């Protein structure tokens, strides 16, 4: 587990402690890779500098960056690149609402993994962005990131069951198109 994962775990532990001490309830909703933008193109995120895979690839495909740096292709995965579970922000928003409703009805804490349960490799995402935008992406290989795990895919079954929720917008084409629509406005 990397430092980011440890920090998230520590916050969950603090939530448990506050719950036990003060009788407050909390939800620990563990996102995997939040991606995409509002389906109507009104809300999105913007980072400076950008560090997220899909926006970086879209910017490169739109010629706003000279190339995309692939940090390692020697992972123990079928194509050598990390595999991640991408979940659309609209699906995450719906899960939040359903989690709050569940907590109100059950008066309990809630810890859930929010993802699709399906992973896509970095190379798969590169090909998907190229296909959706009709543009090739120049790729430069960089050094593998030390703490980059080869596989991060959610087990969302508990969320599916308790919340009666499943992602509806988390296919790569929808994620890419909504992110592109938002990024083109920037």
mmCIF file with all atom_site columns, C-alpha atoms in Angstrom:
data_model
loop_
_atom_site.group_PDB
_atom_site.id
_atom_site.type_symbol
_atom_site.label_atom_id
_atom_site.label_alt_id
_atom_site.label_comp_id
_atom_site.label_asym_id
_atom_site.label_entity_id
_atom_site.label_seq_id
_atom_site.pdbx_PDB_ins_code
_atom_site.Cartn_x
_atom_site.Cartn_y
_atom_site.Cartn_z
_atom_site.occupancy
_atom_site.B_iso_or_equiv
_atom_site.pdbx_formal_charge
_atom_site.auth_seq_id
_atom_site.auth_comp_id
_atom_site.auth_asym_id
_atom_site.auth_atom_id
_atom_site.pdbx_PDB_model_num
ATOM 1   C CA . UNK A 1 1   ? 0.000   0.000  0.000   1.00 0.00 ? 1   UNK A CA 1
ATOM 2   C CA . UNK A 1 2   ? 1.388   3.417  -0.925  1.00 0.00 ? 2   UNK A CA 1
ATOM 3   C CA . UNK A 1 3   ? 1.358   6.564  1.217   1.00 0.00 ? 3   UNK A CA 1
ATOM 4   C CA . UNK A 1 4   ? -1.897  7.759  -0.377  1.00 0.00 ? 4   UNK A CA 1
ATOM 5   C CA . UNK A 1 5   ? -3.598  4.462  0.478   1.00 0.00 ? 5   UNK A CA 1
ATOM 6   C CA . UNK A 1 6   ? -2.234  4.651  4.027   1.00 0.00 ? 6   UNK A CA 1
ATOM 7   C CA . UNK A 1 7   ? -3.617  8.165  4.460   1.00 0.00 ? 7   UNK A CA 1
ATOM 8   C CA . UNK A 1 8   ? -7.067  7.013  3.329   1.00 0.00 ? 8   UNK A CA 1
ATOM 9   C CA . UNK A 1 9   ? -6.923  4.069  5.754   1.00 0.00 ? 9   UNK A CA 1
ATOM 10  C CA . UNK A 1 10  ? -5.976  6.438  8.598   1.00 0.00 ? 10  UNK A CA 1
ATOM 11  C CA . UNK A 1 11  ? -9.007  8.643  7.859   1.00 0.00 ? 11  UNK A CA 1
ATOM 12  C CA . UNK A 1 12  ? -11.234 5.551  8.010   1.00 0.00 ? 12  UNK A CA 1
ATOM 13  C CA . UNK A 1 13  ? -9.709  4.682  11.395  1.00 0.00 ? 13  UNK A CA 1
ATOM 14  C CA . UNK A 1 14  ? -10.413 8.221  12.619  1.00 0.00 ? 14  UNK A CA 1
ATOM 15  C CA . UNK A 1 15  ? -14.018 7.882  11.446  1.00 0.00 ? 15  UNK A CA 1
ATOM 16  C CA . UNK A 1 16  ? -14.372 4.619  13.376  1.00 0.00 ? 16  UNK A CA 1
ATOM 17  C CA . UNK A 1 17  ? -12.918 6.230  16.490  1.00 0.00 ? 17  UNK A CA 1
ATOM 18  C CA . UNK A 1 18  ? -15.207 9.274  16.284  1.00 0.00 ? 18  UNK A CA 1
ATOM 19  C CA . UNK A 1 19  ? -18.176 6.984  15.700  1.00 0.00 ? 19  UNK A CA 1
ATOM 20  C CA . UNK A 1 20  ? -17.382 4.907  18.787  1.00 0.00 ? 20  UNK A CA 1
ATOM 21  C CA . UNK A 1 21  ? -16.586 7.917  20.972  1.00 0.00 ? 21  UNK A CA 1
ATOM 22  C CA . UNK A 1 22  ? -19.363 10.281 19.928  1.00 0.00 ? 22  UNK A CA 1
ATOM 23  C CA . UNK A 1 23  ? -22.016 8.024  18.421  1.00 0.00 ? 23  UNK A CA 1
ATOM 24  C CA . UNK A 1 24  ? -21.805 9.668  15.005  1.00 0.00 ? 24  UNK A CA 1
ATOM 25  C CA . UNK A 1 25  ? -22.143 7.575  11.880  1.00 0.00 ? 25  UNK A CA 1
ATOM 26  C CA . UNK A 1 26  ? -19.947 7.859  8.822   1.00 0.00 ? 26  UNK A CA 1
ATOM 27  C CA . UNK A 1 27  ? -19.523 6.392  5.368   1.00 0.00 ? 27  UNK A CA 1
ATOM 28  C CA . UNK A 1 28  ? -16.138 5.408  4.003   1.00 0.00 ? 28  UNK A CA 1
ATOM 29  C CA . UNK A 1 29  ? -16.689 5.344  0.257   1.00 0.00 ? 29  UNK A CA 1
ATOM 30  C CA . UNK A 1 30  ? -13.530 4.039  -1.355  1.00 0.00 ? 30  UNK A CA 1
ATOM 31  C CA . UNK A 1 31  ? -13.233 5.410  -4.868  1.00 0.00 ? 31  UNK A CA 1
ATOM 32  C CA . UNK A 1 32  ? -11.062 3.709  -7.361  1.00 0.00 ? 32  UNK A CA 1
ATOM 33  C CA . UNK A 1 33  ? -10.223 5.900  -10.387 1.00 0.00 ? 33  UNK A CA 1
ATOM 34  C CA . UNK A 1 34  ? -12.846 8.621  -10.635 1.00 0.00 ? 34  UNK A CA 1
ATOM 35  C CA . UNK A 1 35  ? -12.999 9.791  -14.242 1.00 0.00 ? 35  UNK A CA 1
ATOM 36  C CA . UNK A 1 36  ? -15.096 11.644 -16.778 1.00 0.00 ? 36  UNK A CA 1
ATOM 37  C CA . UNK A 1 37  ? -17.150 14.787 -16.263 1.00 0.00 ? 37  UNK A CA 1
ATOM 38  C CA . UNK A 1 38  ? -20.758 15.848 -15.833 1.00 0.00 ? 38  UNK A CA 1
ATOM 39  C CA . UNK A 1 39  ? -22.898 14.298 -18.573 1.00 0.00 ? 39  UNK A CA 1
ATOM 40  C CA . UNK A 1 40  ? -24.197 17.755 -19.587 1.00 0.00 ? 40  UNK A CA 1
ATOM 41  C CA . UNK A 1 41  ? -20.669 19.177 -19.694 1.00 0.00 ? 41  UNK A CA 1
ATOM 42  C CA . UNK A 1 42  ? -21.349 21.763 -16.992 1.00 0.00 ? 42  UNK A CA 1
ATOM 43  C CA . UNK A 1 43  ? -19.052 20.466 -14.252 1.00 0.00 ? 43  UNK A CA 1
ATOM 44  C CA . UNK A 1 44  ? -15.618 18.909 -14.425 1.00 0.00 ? 44  UNK A CA 1
ATOM 45  C CA . UNK A 1 45  ? -12.237 19.133 -12.829 1.00 0.00 ? 45  UNK A CA 1
ATOM 46  C CA . UNK A 1 46  ? -9.097  20.885 -13.855 1.00 0.00 ? 46  UNK A CA 1
ATOM 47  C CA . UNK A 1 47  ? -5.633  20.335 -12.407 1.00 0.00 ? 47  UNK A CA 1
ATOM 48  C CA . UNK A 1 48  ? -2.518  22.402 -12.939 1.00 0.00 ? 48  UNK A CA 1
ATOM 49  C CA . UNK A 1 49  ? -0.417  20.481 -13.479 1.00 0.00 ? 49  UNK A CA 1
ATOM 50  C CA . UNK A 1 50  ? -2.653  17.672 -14.733 1.00 0.00 ? 50  UNK A CA 1
ATOM 51  C CA . UNK A 1 51  ? -1.743  14.264 -13.305 1.00 0.00 ? 51  UNK A CA 1
ATOM 52  C CA . UNK A 1 52  ? -4.704  12.031 -14.193 1.00 0.00 ? 52  UNK A CA 1
ATOM 53  C CA . UNK A 1 53  ? -4.408  9.475  -16.981 1.00 0.00 ? 53  UNK A CA 1
ATOM 54  C CA . UNK A 1 54  ? -7.489  10.186 -19.095 1.00 0.00 ? 54  UNK A CA 1
ATOM 55  C CA . UNK A 1 55  ? -7.202  14.008 -19.138 1.00 0.00 ? 55  UNK A CA 1
ATOM 56  C CA . UNK A 1 56  ? -3.488  13.696 -19.965 1.00 0.00 ? 56  UNK A CA 1
ATOM 57  C CA . UNK A 1 57  ? -4.273  11.377 -22.869 1.00 0.00 ? 57  UNK A CA 1
ATOM 58  C CA . UNK A 1 58  ? -7.056  13.640 -24.153 1.00 0.00 ? 58  UNK A CA 1
ATOM 59  C CA . UNK A 1 59  ? -4.804  16.698 -23.956 1.00 0.00 ? 59  UNK A CA 1
ATOM 60  C CA . UNK A 1 60  ? -2.145  14.800 -25.902 1.00 0.00 ? 60  UNK A CA 1
ATOM 61  C CA . UNK A 1 61  ? -4.664  13.635 -28.525 1.00 0.00 ? 61  UNK A CA 1
ATOM 62  C CA . UNK A 1 62  ? -5.863  17.256 -28.880 1.00 0.00 ? 62  UNK A CA 1
ATOM 63  C CA . UNK A 1 63  ? -2.213  18.340 -29.422 1.00 0.00 ? 63  UNK A CA 1
ATOM 64  C CA . UNK A 1 64  ? -2.122  20.370 -26.201 1.00 0.00 ? 64  UNK A CA 1
ATOM 65  C CA . UNK A 1 65  ? 0.815   18.212 -25.063 1.00 0.00 ? 65  UNK A CA 1
ATOM 66  C CA . UNK A 1 66  ? 3.649   16.905 -27.235 1.00 0.00 ? 66  UNK A CA 1
ATOM 67  C CA . UNK A 1 67  ? 3.476   13.339 -25.884 1.00 0.00 ? 67  UNK A CA 1
ATOM 68  C CA . UNK A 1 68  ? 2.195   11.108 -23.119 1.00 0.00 ? 68  UNK A CA 1
ATOM 69  C CA . UNK A 1 69  ? 4.729   9.596  -20.718 1.00 0.00 ? 69  UNK A CA 1
ATOM 70  C CA . UNK A 1 70  ? 4.050   5.940  -19.932 1.00 0.00 ? 70  UNK A CA 1
ATOM 71  C CA . UNK A 1 71  ? 5.590   5.167  -16.555 1.00 0.00 ? 71  UNK A CA 1
ATOM 72  C CA . UNK A 1 72  ? 6.682   1.582  -17.031 1.00 0.00 ? 72  UNK A CA 1
ATOM 73  C CA . UNK A 1 73  ? 5.586   -1.254 -19.266 1.00 0.00 ? 73  UNK A CA 1
ATOM 74  C CA . UNK A 1 74  ? 7.119   -4.052 -17.208 1.00 0.00 ? 74  UNK A CA 1
ATOM 75  C CA . UNK A 1 75  ? 4.292   -4.676 -14.757 1.00 0.00 ? 75  UNK A CA 1
ATOM 76  C CA . UNK A 1 76  ? 3.077   -8.229 -14.245 1.00 0.00 ? 76  UNK A CA 1
ATOM 77  C CA . UNK A 1 77  ? -0.041  -7.675 -16.365 1.00 0.00 ? 77  UNK A CA 1
ATOM 78  C CA . UNK A 1 78  ? -0.966  -9.011 -19.816 1.00 0.00 ? 78  UNK A CA 1
ATOM 79  C CA . UNK A 1 79  ? 0.372   -5.938 -21.675 1.00 0.00 ? 79  UNK A CA 1
ATOM 80  C CA . UNK A 1 80  ? 2.897   -4.815 -19.047 1.00 0.00 ? 80  UNK A CA 1
ATOM 81  C CA . UNK A 1 81  ? 0.999   -1.673 -18.001 1.00 0.00 ? 81  UNK A CA 1
ATOM 82  C CA . UNK A 1 82  ? -0.942  -1.067 -14.789 1.00 0.00 ? 82  UNK A CA 1
ATOM 83  C CA . UNK A 1 83  ? -4.604  -2.058 -14.711 1.00 0.00 ? 83  UNK A CA 1
ATOM 84  C CA . UNK A 1 84  ? -7.087  0.311  -13.080 1.00 0.00 ? 84  UNK A CA 1
ATOM 85  C CA . UNK A 1 85  ? -10.824 0.423  -12.387 1.00 0.00 ? 85  UNK A CA 1
ATOM 86  C CA . UNK A 1 86  ? -12.297 3.654  -13.831 1.00 0.00 ? 86  UNK A CA 1
ATOM 87  C CA . UNK A 1 87  ? -15.633 4.882  -12.496 1.00 0.00 ? 87  UNK A CA 1
ATOM 88  C CA . UNK A 1 88  ? -17.575 7.809  -13.924 1.00 0.00 ? 88  UNK A CA 1
ATOM 89  C CA . UNK A 1 89  ? -18.124 10.751 -11.578 1.00 0.00 ? 89  UNK A CA 1
ATOM 90  C CA . UNK A 1 90  ? -21.889 10.642 -12.209 1.00 0.00 ? 90  UNK A CA 1
ATOM 91  C CA . UNK A 1 91  ? -21.970 7.043  -10.977 1.00 0.00 ? 91  UNK A CA 1
ATOM 92  C CA . UNK A 1 92  ? -20.020 8.122  -7.887  1.00 0.00 ? 92  UNK A CA 1
ATOM 93  C CA . UNK A 1 93  ? -22.498 10.927 -7.205  1.00 0.00 ? 93  UNK A CA 1
ATOM 94  C CA . UNK A 1 94  ? -25.399 8.482  -7.411  1.00 0.00 ? 94  UNK A CA 1
ATOM 95  C CA . UNK A 1 95  ? -23.609 6.094  -5.035  1.00 0.00 ? 95  UNK A CA 1
ATOM 96  C CA . UNK A 1 96  ? -23.146 8.932  -2.520  1.00 0.00 ? 96  UNK A CA 1
ATOM 97  C CA . UNK A 1 97  ? -26.861 9.692  -2.496  1.00 0.00 ? 97  UNK A CA 1
ATOM 98  C CA . UNK A 1 98  ? -27.735 6.018  -2.120  1.00 0.00 ? 98  UNK A CA 1
ATOM 99  C CA . UNK A 1 99  ? -25.168 5.625  0.693   1.00 0.00 ? 99  UNK A CA 1
ATOM 100 C CA . UNK A 1 100 ? -26.693 8.543  2.611   1.00 0.00 ? 100 UNK A CA 1
ATOM 101 C CA . UNK A 1 101 ? -30.164 7.063  2.154   1.00 0.00 ? 101 UNK A CA 1
ATOM 102 C CA . UNK A 1 102 ? -28.902 3.662  3.372   1.00 0.00 ? 102 UNK A CA 1
ATOM 103 C CA . UNK A 1 103 ? -27.313 5.237  6.463   1.00 0.00 ? 103 UNK A CA 1
ATOM 104 C CA . UNK A 1 104 ? -30.493 7.171  7.277   1.00 0.00 ? 104 UNK A CA 1
ATOM 105 C CA . UNK A 1 105 ? -32.578 3.964  7.022   1.00 0.00 ? 105 UNK A CA 1
ATOM 106 C CA . UNK A 1 106 ? -30.132 1.686  8.866   1.00 0.00 ? 106 UNK A CA 1
ATOM 107 C CA . UNK A 1 107 ? -28.507 4.077  11.372  1.00 0.00 ? 107 UNK A CA 1
ATOM 108 C CA . UNK A 1 108 ? -25.115 2.399  10.864  1.00 0.00 ? 108 UNK A CA 1
ATOM 109 C CA . UNK A 1 109 ? -21.651 3.153  9.516   1.00 0.00 ? 109 UNK A CA 1
ATOM 110 C CA . UNK A 1 110 ? -20.950 2.123  5.964   1.00 0.00 ? 110 UNK A CA 1
ATOM 111 C CA . UNK A 1 111 ? -17.704 1.119  4.249   1.00 0.00 ? 111 UNK A CA 1
ATOM 112 C CA . UNK A 1 112 ? -17.886 0.390  0.524   1.00 0.00 ? 112 UNK A CA 1
ATOM 113 C CA . UNK A 1 113 ? -15.648 0.056  -2.498  1.00 0.00 ? 113 UNK A CA 1
ATOM 114 C CA . UNK A 1 114 ? -16.985 2.153  -5.374  1.00 0.00 ? 114 UNK A CA 1
ATOM 115 C CA . UNK A 1 115 ? -15.825 0.913  -8.738  1.00 0.00 ? 115 UNK A CA 1
ATOM 116 C CA . UNK A 1 116 ? -16.966 -1.245 -11.611 1.00 0.00 ? 116 UNK A CA 1
ATOM 117 C CA . UNK A 1 117 ? -15.099 -4.411 -10.715 1.00 0.00 ? 117 UNK A CA 1
ATOM 118 C CA . UNK A 1 118 ? -13.500 -4.335 -14.184 1.00 0.00 ? 118 UNK A CA 1
ATOM 119 C CA . UNK A 1 119 ? -10.020 -3.121 -14.982 1.00 0.00 ? 119 UNK A CA 1
ATOM 120 C CA . UNK A 1 120 ? -8.453  -1.502 -18.026 1.00 0.00 ? 120 UNK A CA 1
ATOM 121 C CA . UNK A 1 121 ? -4.724  -1.338 -18.661 1.00 0.00 ? 121 UNK A CA 1
ATOM 122 C CA . UNK A 1 122 ? -3.026  1.955  -19.458 1.00 0.00 ? 122 UNK A CA 1
ATOM 123 C CA . UNK A 1 123 ? -2.410  0.712  -23.012 1.00 0.00 ? 123 UNK A CA 1
ATOM 124 C CA . UNK A 1 124 ? -6.115  -0.157 -23.374 1.00 0.00 ? 124 UNK A CA 1
ATOM 125 C CA . UNK A 1 125 ? -7.036  3.360  -22.248 1.00 0.00 ? 125 UNK A CA 1
ATOM 126 C CA . UNK A 1 126 ? -4.551  4.879  -24.713 1.00 0.00 ? 126 UNK A CA 1
ATOM 127 C CA . UNK A 1 127 ? -6.168  2.907  -27.562 1.00 0.00 ? 127 UNK A CA 1
ATOM 128 C CA . UNK A 1 128 ? -9.668  3.880  -26.381 1.00 0.00 ? 128 UNK A CA 1
ATOM 129 C CA . UNK A 1 129 ? -8.793  7.602  -26.323 1.00 0.00 ? 129 UNK A CA 1
ATOM 130 C CA . UNK A 1 130 ? -7.200  7.333  -29.770 1.00 0.00 ? 130 UNK A CA 1
ATOM 131 C CA . UNK A 1 131 ? -10.350 5.650  -31.084 1.00 0.00 ? 131 UNK A CA 1
ATOM 132 C CA . UNK A 1 132 ? -12.792 8.115  -29.468 1.00 0.00 ? 132 UNK A CA 1
ATOM 133 C CA . UNK A 1 133 ? -10.846 11.197 -30.565 1.00 0.00 ? 133 UNK A CA 1
ATOM 134 C CA . UNK A 1 134 ? -9.638  9.861  -33.911 1.00 0.00 ? 134 UNK A CA 1
ATOM 135 C CA . UNK A 1 135 ? -6.093  10.941 -33.157 1.00 0.00 ? 135 UNK A CA 1
ATOM 136 C CA . UNK A 1 136 ? -2.887  9.056  -32.445 1.00 0.00 ? 136 UNK A CA 1
ATOM 137 C CA . UNK A 1 137 ? -1.109  9.670  -29.157 1.00 0.00 ? 137 UNK A CA 1
ATOM 138 C CA . UNK A 1 138 ? 2.693   9.867  -29.169 1.00 0.00 ? 138 UNK A CA 1
ATOM 139 C CA . UNK A 1 139 ? 3.945   7.805  -26.218 1.00 0.00 ? 139 UNK A CA 1
ATOM 140 C CA . UNK A 1 140 ? 7.333   8.186  -24.542 1.00 0.00 ? 140 UNK A CA 1
ATOM 141 C CA . UNK A 1 141 ? 8.347   5.537  -22.056 1.00 0.00 ? 141 UNK A CA 1
ATOM 142 C CA . UNK A 1 142 ? 9.493   6.744  -18.647 1.00 0.00 ? 142 UNK A CA 1
ATOM 143 C CA . UNK A 1 143 ? 10.721  4.927  -15.578 1.00 0.00 ? 143 UNK A CA 1
ATOM 144 C CA . UNK A 1 144 ? 8.260   2.820  -13.659 1.00 0.00 ? 144 UNK A CA 1
ATOM 145 C CA . UNK A 1 145 ? 6.889   4.528  -10.550 1.00 0.00 ? 145 UNK A CA 1
ATOM 146 C CA . UNK A 1 146 ? 8.211   2.752  -7.443  1.00 0.00 ? 146 UNK A CA 1
ATOM 147 C CA . UNK A 1 147 ? 4.955   2.367  -5.538  1.00 0.00 ? 147 UNK A CA 1
ATOM 148 C CA . UNK A 1 148 ? 2.724   1.815  -8.572  1.00 0.00 ? 148 UNK A CA 1
ATOM 149 C CA . UNK A 1 149 ? 0.867   -1.484 -8.057  1.00 0.00 ? 149 UNK A CA 1
ATOM 150 C CA . UNK A 1 150 ? 0.202   -3.549 -11.180 1.00 0.00 ? 150 UNK A CA 1
ATOM 151 C CA . UNK A 1 151 ? -3.502  -4.050 -10.428 1.00 0.00 ? 151 UNK A CA 1
ATOM 152 C CA . UNK A 1 152 ? -6.093  -1.894 -8.627  1.00 0.00 ? 152 UNK A CA 1
ATOM 153 C CA . UNK A 1 153 ? -9.632  -3.075 -9.277  1.00 0.00 ? 153 UNK A CA 1
ATOM 154 C CA . UNK A 1 154 ? -12.554 -2.662 -6.880  1.00 0.00 ? 154 UNK A CA 1
ATOM 155 C CA . UNK A 1 155 ? -14.661 -5.417 -5.452  1.00 0.00 ? 155 UNK A CA 1
ATOM 156 C CA . UNK A 1 156 ? -17.927 -3.430 -5.477  1.00 0.00 ? 156 UNK A CA 1
ATOM 157 C CA . UNK A 1 157 ? -20.285 -6.339 -4.721  1.00 0.00 ? 157 UNK A CA 1
ATOM 158 C CA . UNK A 1 158 ? -21.197 -5.018 -1.261  1.00 0.00 ? 158 UNK A CA 1
ATOM 159 C CA . UNK A 1 159 ? -22.108 -1.612 -2.766  1.00 0.00 ? 159 UNK A CA 1
ATOM 160 C CA . UNK A 1 160 ? -24.126 -3.305 -5.507  1.00 0.00 ? 160 UNK A CA 1
ATOM 161 C CA . UNK A 1 161 ? -26.037 -5.335 -2.916  1.00 0.00 ? 161 UNK A CA 1
ATOM 162 C CA . UNK A 1 162 ? -26.578 -2.845 -0.074  1.00 0.00 ? 162 UNK A CA 1
ATOM 163 C CA . UNK A 1 163 ? -27.277 0.215  -2.209  1.00 0.00 ? 163 UNK A CA 1
ATOM 164 C CA . UNK A 1 164 ? -29.040 -1.533 -5.083  1.00 0.00 ? 164 UNK A CA 1
ATOM 165 C CA . UNK A 1 165 ? -26.614 0.441  -7.240  1.00 0.00 ? 165 UNK A CA 1
ATOM 166 C CA . UNK A 1 166 ? -24.508 -0.299 -10.286 1.00 0.00 ? 166 UNK A CA 1
ATOM 167 C CA . UNK A 1 167 ? -22.460 2.064  -12.440 1.00 0.00 ? 167 UNK A CA 1
ATOM 168 C CA . UNK A 1 168 ? -24.336 3.109  -15.598 1.00 0.00 ? 168 UNK A CA 1
ATOM 169 C CA . UNK A 1 169 ? -21.882 5.549  -17.191 1.00 0.00 ? 169 UNK A CA 1
ATOM 170 C CA . UNK A 1 170 ? -18.508 3.967  -16.462 1.00 0.00 ? 170 UNK A CA 1
ATOM 171 C CA . UNK A 1 171 ? -17.726 2.505  -19.874 1.00 0.00 ? 171 UNK A CA 1
ATOM 172 C CA . UNK A 1 172 ? -14.542 3.988  -21.356 1.00 0.00 ? 172 UNK A CA 1
ATOM 173 C CA . UNK A 1 173 ? -16.249 5.705  -24.334 1.00 0.00 ? 173 UNK A CA 1
ATOM 174 C CA . UNK A 1 174 ? -18.633 7.628  -22.035 1.00 0.00 ? 174 UNK A CA 1
ATOM 175 C CA . UNK A 1 175 ? -15.848 8.557  -19.625 1.00 0.00 ? 175 UNK A CA 1
ATOM 176 C CA . UNK A 1 176 ? -13.638 9.747  -22.482 1.00 0.00 ? 176 UNK A CA 1
ATOM 177 C CA . UNK A 1 177 ? -16.371 11.680 -24.311 1.00 0.00 ? 177 UNK A CA 1
ATOM 178 C CA . UNK A 1 178 ? -17.560 13.515 -21.197 1.00 0.00 ? 178 UNK A CA 1
ATOM 179 C CA . UNK A 1 179 ? -13.995 14.344 -20.153 1.00 0.00 ? 179 UNK A CA 1
ATOM 180 C CA . UNK A 1 180 ? -13.227 15.569 -23.684 1.00 0.00 ? 180 UNK A CA 1
ATOM 181 C CA . UNK A 1 181 ? -16.357 17.738 -23.727 1.00 0.00 ? 181 UNK A CA 1
ATOM 182 C CA . UNK A 1 182 ? -15.304 19.332 -20.429 1.00 0.00 ? 182 UNK A CA 1
ATOM 183 C CA . UNK A 1 183 ? -11.629 19.744 -21.349 1.00 0.00 ? 183 UNK A CA 1
ATOM 184 C CA . UNK A 1 184 ? -12.472 21.393 -24.677 1.00 0.00 ? 184 UNK A CA 1
ATOM 185 C CA . UNK A 1 185 ? -14.299 24.125 -22.721 1.00 0.00 ? 185 UNK A CA 1
ATOM 186 C CA . UNK A 1 186 ? -11.177 24.897 -20.672 1.00 0.00 ? 186 UNK A CA 1
#
